[in-house]
PDB file of C-alpha atoms in Angstrom:
ATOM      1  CA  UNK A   1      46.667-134.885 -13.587  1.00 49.00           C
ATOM      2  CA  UNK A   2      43.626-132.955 -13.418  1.00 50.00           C
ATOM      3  CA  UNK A   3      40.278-134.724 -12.210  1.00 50.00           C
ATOM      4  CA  UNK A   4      36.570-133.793 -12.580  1.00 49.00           C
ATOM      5  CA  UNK A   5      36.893-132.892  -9.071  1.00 49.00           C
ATOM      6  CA  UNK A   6      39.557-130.542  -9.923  1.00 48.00           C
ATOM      7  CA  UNK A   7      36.410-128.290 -12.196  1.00 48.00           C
ATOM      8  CA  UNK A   8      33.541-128.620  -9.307  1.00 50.00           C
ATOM      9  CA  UNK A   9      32.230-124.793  -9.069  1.00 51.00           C
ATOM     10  CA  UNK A  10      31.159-124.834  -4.936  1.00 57.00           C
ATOM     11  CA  UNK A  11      27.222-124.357  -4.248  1.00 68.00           C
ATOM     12  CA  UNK A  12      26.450-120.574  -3.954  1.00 70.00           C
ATOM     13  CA  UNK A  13      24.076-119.443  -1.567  1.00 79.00           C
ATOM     14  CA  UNK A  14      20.554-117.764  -3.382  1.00 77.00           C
ATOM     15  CA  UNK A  15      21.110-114.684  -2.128  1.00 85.00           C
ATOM     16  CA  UNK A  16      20.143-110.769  -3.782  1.00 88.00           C
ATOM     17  CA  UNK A  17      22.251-108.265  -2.173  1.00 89.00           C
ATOM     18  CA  UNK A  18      20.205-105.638  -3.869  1.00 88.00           C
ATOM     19  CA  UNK A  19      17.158-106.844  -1.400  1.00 92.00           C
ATOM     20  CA  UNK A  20      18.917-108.524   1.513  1.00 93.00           C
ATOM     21  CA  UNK A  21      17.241-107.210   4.612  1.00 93.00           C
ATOM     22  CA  UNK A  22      15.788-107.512   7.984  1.00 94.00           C
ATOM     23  CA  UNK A  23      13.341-109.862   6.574  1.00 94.00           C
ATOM     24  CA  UNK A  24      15.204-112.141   4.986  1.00 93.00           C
ATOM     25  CA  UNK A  25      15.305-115.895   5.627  1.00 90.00           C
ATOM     26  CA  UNK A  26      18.252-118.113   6.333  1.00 91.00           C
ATOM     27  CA  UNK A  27      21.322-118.578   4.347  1.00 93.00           C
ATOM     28  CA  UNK A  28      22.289-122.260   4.266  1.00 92.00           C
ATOM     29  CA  UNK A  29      26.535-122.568   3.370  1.00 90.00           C
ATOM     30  CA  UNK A  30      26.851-126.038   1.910  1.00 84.00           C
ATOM     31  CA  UNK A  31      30.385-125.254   0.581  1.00 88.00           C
ATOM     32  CA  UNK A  32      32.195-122.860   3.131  1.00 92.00           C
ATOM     33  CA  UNK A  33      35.934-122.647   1.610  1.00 92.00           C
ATOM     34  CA  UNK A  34      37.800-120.892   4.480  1.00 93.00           C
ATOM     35  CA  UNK A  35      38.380-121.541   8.633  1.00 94.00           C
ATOM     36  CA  UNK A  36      38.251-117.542  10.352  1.00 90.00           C
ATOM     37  CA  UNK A  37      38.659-118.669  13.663  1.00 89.00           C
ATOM     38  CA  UNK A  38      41.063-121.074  13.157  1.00 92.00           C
ATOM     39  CA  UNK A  39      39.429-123.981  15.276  1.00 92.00           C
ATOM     40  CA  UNK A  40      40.495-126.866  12.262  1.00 93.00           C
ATOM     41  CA  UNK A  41      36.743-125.851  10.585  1.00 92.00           C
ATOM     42  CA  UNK A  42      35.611-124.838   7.433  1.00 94.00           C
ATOM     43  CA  UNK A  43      33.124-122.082   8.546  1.00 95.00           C
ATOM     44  CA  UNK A  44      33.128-119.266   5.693  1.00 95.00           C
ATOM     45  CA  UNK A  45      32.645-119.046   2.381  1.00 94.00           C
ATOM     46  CA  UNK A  46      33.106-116.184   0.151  1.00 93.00           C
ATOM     47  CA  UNK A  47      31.234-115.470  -3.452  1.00 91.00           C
ATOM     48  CA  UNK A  48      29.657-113.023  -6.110  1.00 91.00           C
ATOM     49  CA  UNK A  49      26.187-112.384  -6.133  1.00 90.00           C
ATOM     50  CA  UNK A  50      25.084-109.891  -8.610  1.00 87.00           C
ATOM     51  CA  UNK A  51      27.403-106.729  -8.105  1.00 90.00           C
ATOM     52  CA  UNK A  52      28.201-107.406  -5.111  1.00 94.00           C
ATOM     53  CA  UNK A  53      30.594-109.468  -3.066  1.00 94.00           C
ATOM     54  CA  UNK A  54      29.769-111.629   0.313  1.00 95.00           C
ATOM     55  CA  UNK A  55      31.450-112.719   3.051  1.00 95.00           C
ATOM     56  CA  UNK A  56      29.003-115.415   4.707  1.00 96.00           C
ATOM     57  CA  UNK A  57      30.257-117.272   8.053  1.00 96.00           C
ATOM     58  CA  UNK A  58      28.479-120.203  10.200  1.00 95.00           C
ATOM     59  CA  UNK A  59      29.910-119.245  13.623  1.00 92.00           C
ATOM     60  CA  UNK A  60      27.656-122.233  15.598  1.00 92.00           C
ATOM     61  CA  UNK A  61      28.131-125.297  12.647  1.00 91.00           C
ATOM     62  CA  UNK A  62      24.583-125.019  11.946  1.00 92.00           C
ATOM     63  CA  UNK A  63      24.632-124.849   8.436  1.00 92.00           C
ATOM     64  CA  UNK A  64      22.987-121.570   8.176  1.00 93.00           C
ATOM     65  CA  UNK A  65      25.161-118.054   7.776  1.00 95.00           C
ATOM     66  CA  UNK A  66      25.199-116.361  11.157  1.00 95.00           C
ATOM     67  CA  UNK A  67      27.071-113.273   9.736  1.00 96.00           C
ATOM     68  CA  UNK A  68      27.589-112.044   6.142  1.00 96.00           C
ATOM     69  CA  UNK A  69      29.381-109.331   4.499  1.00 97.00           C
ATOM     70  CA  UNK A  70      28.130-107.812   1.280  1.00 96.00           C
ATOM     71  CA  UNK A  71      30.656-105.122  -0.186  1.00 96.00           C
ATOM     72  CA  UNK A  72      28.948-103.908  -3.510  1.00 95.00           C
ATOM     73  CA  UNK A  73      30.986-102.384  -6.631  1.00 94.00           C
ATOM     74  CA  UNK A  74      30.358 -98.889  -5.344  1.00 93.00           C
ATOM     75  CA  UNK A  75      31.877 -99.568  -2.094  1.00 94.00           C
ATOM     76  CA  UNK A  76      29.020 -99.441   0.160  1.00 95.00           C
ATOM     77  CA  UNK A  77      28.905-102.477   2.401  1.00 96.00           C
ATOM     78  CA  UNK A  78      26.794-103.669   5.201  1.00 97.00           C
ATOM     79  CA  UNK A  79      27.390-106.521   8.057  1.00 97.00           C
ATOM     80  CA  UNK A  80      24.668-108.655   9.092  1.00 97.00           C
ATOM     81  CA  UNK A  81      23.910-110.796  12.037  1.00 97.00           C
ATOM     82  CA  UNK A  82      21.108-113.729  11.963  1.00 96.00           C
ATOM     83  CA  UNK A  83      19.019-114.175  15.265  1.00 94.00           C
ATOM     84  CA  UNK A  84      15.956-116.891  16.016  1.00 90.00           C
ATOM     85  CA  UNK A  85      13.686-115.690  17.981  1.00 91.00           C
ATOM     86  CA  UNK A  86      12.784-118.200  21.575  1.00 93.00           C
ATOM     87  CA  UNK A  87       9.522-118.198  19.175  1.00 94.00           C
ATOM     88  CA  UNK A  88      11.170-119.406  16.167  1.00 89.00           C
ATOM     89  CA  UNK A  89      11.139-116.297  13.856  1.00 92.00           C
ATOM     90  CA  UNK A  90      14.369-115.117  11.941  1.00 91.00           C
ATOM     91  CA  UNK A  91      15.503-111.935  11.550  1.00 95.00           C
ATOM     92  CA  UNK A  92      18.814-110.225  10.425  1.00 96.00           C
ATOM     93  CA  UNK A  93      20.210-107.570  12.178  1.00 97.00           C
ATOM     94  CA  UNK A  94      22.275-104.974  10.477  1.00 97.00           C
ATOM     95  CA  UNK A  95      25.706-104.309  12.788  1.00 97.00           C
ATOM     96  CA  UNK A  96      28.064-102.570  10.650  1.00 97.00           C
ATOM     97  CA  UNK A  97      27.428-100.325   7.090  1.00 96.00           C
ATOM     98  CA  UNK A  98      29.317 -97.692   4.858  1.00 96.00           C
ATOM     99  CA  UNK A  99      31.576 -97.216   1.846  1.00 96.00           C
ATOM    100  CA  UNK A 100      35.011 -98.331   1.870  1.00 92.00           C
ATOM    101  CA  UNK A 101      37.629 -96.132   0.018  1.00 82.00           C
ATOM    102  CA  UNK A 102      37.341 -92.218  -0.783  1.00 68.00           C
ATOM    103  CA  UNK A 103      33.672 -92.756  -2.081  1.00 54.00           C
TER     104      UNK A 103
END
């Protein structure tokens, strides 16, 4: 028997791949869906944003994304890392990029 529970669409992130950059803020996960490391936590959660898909993982359980994925229509993708600063300020580091396939 299906339940309203059974409908529930997970919270998505606000996040605009188009723009995503060094200087963007944190990404809080409230719904992460899938366990990477397999330590019996949910820590990553996967969703579309725009034409693009993103891969978004909270590696330390703090809520925020420490490393996300977006892989765009085209193929291009880039991997990001988060970092706080000893003096507080964010910043996202760009660790991986490129187009998958023949493109």
């Amino acid at each position: 028997m299906a339940t309203t529970e059974s409908f529930l669409v997970p919270d998505v992130p606000d996040l605009d791949p188009n723009t995503f950059g060094h200087d963007s803020g944190a990404v809080a996960l409230t719904d992460p869906t899938h366990d990477l490391d397999g330590d019996g936590v949910l820590d990553t959660q996967t969703f579309d944003a725009g034409d693009a898909v993103v891969i978004a993982s909270d590696v330390d359980a703090d809520g925020d994304a420490d490393r996300l994925t977006l892989i765009h229509e085209d193929g291009d993708y880039a991997s990001w890392e988060f970092h706080r600063d000893a003096d507080g300020v964010v910043h996202w580091e760009q660790t991986d990029g490129g187009t998958l396939g023949n493109g």
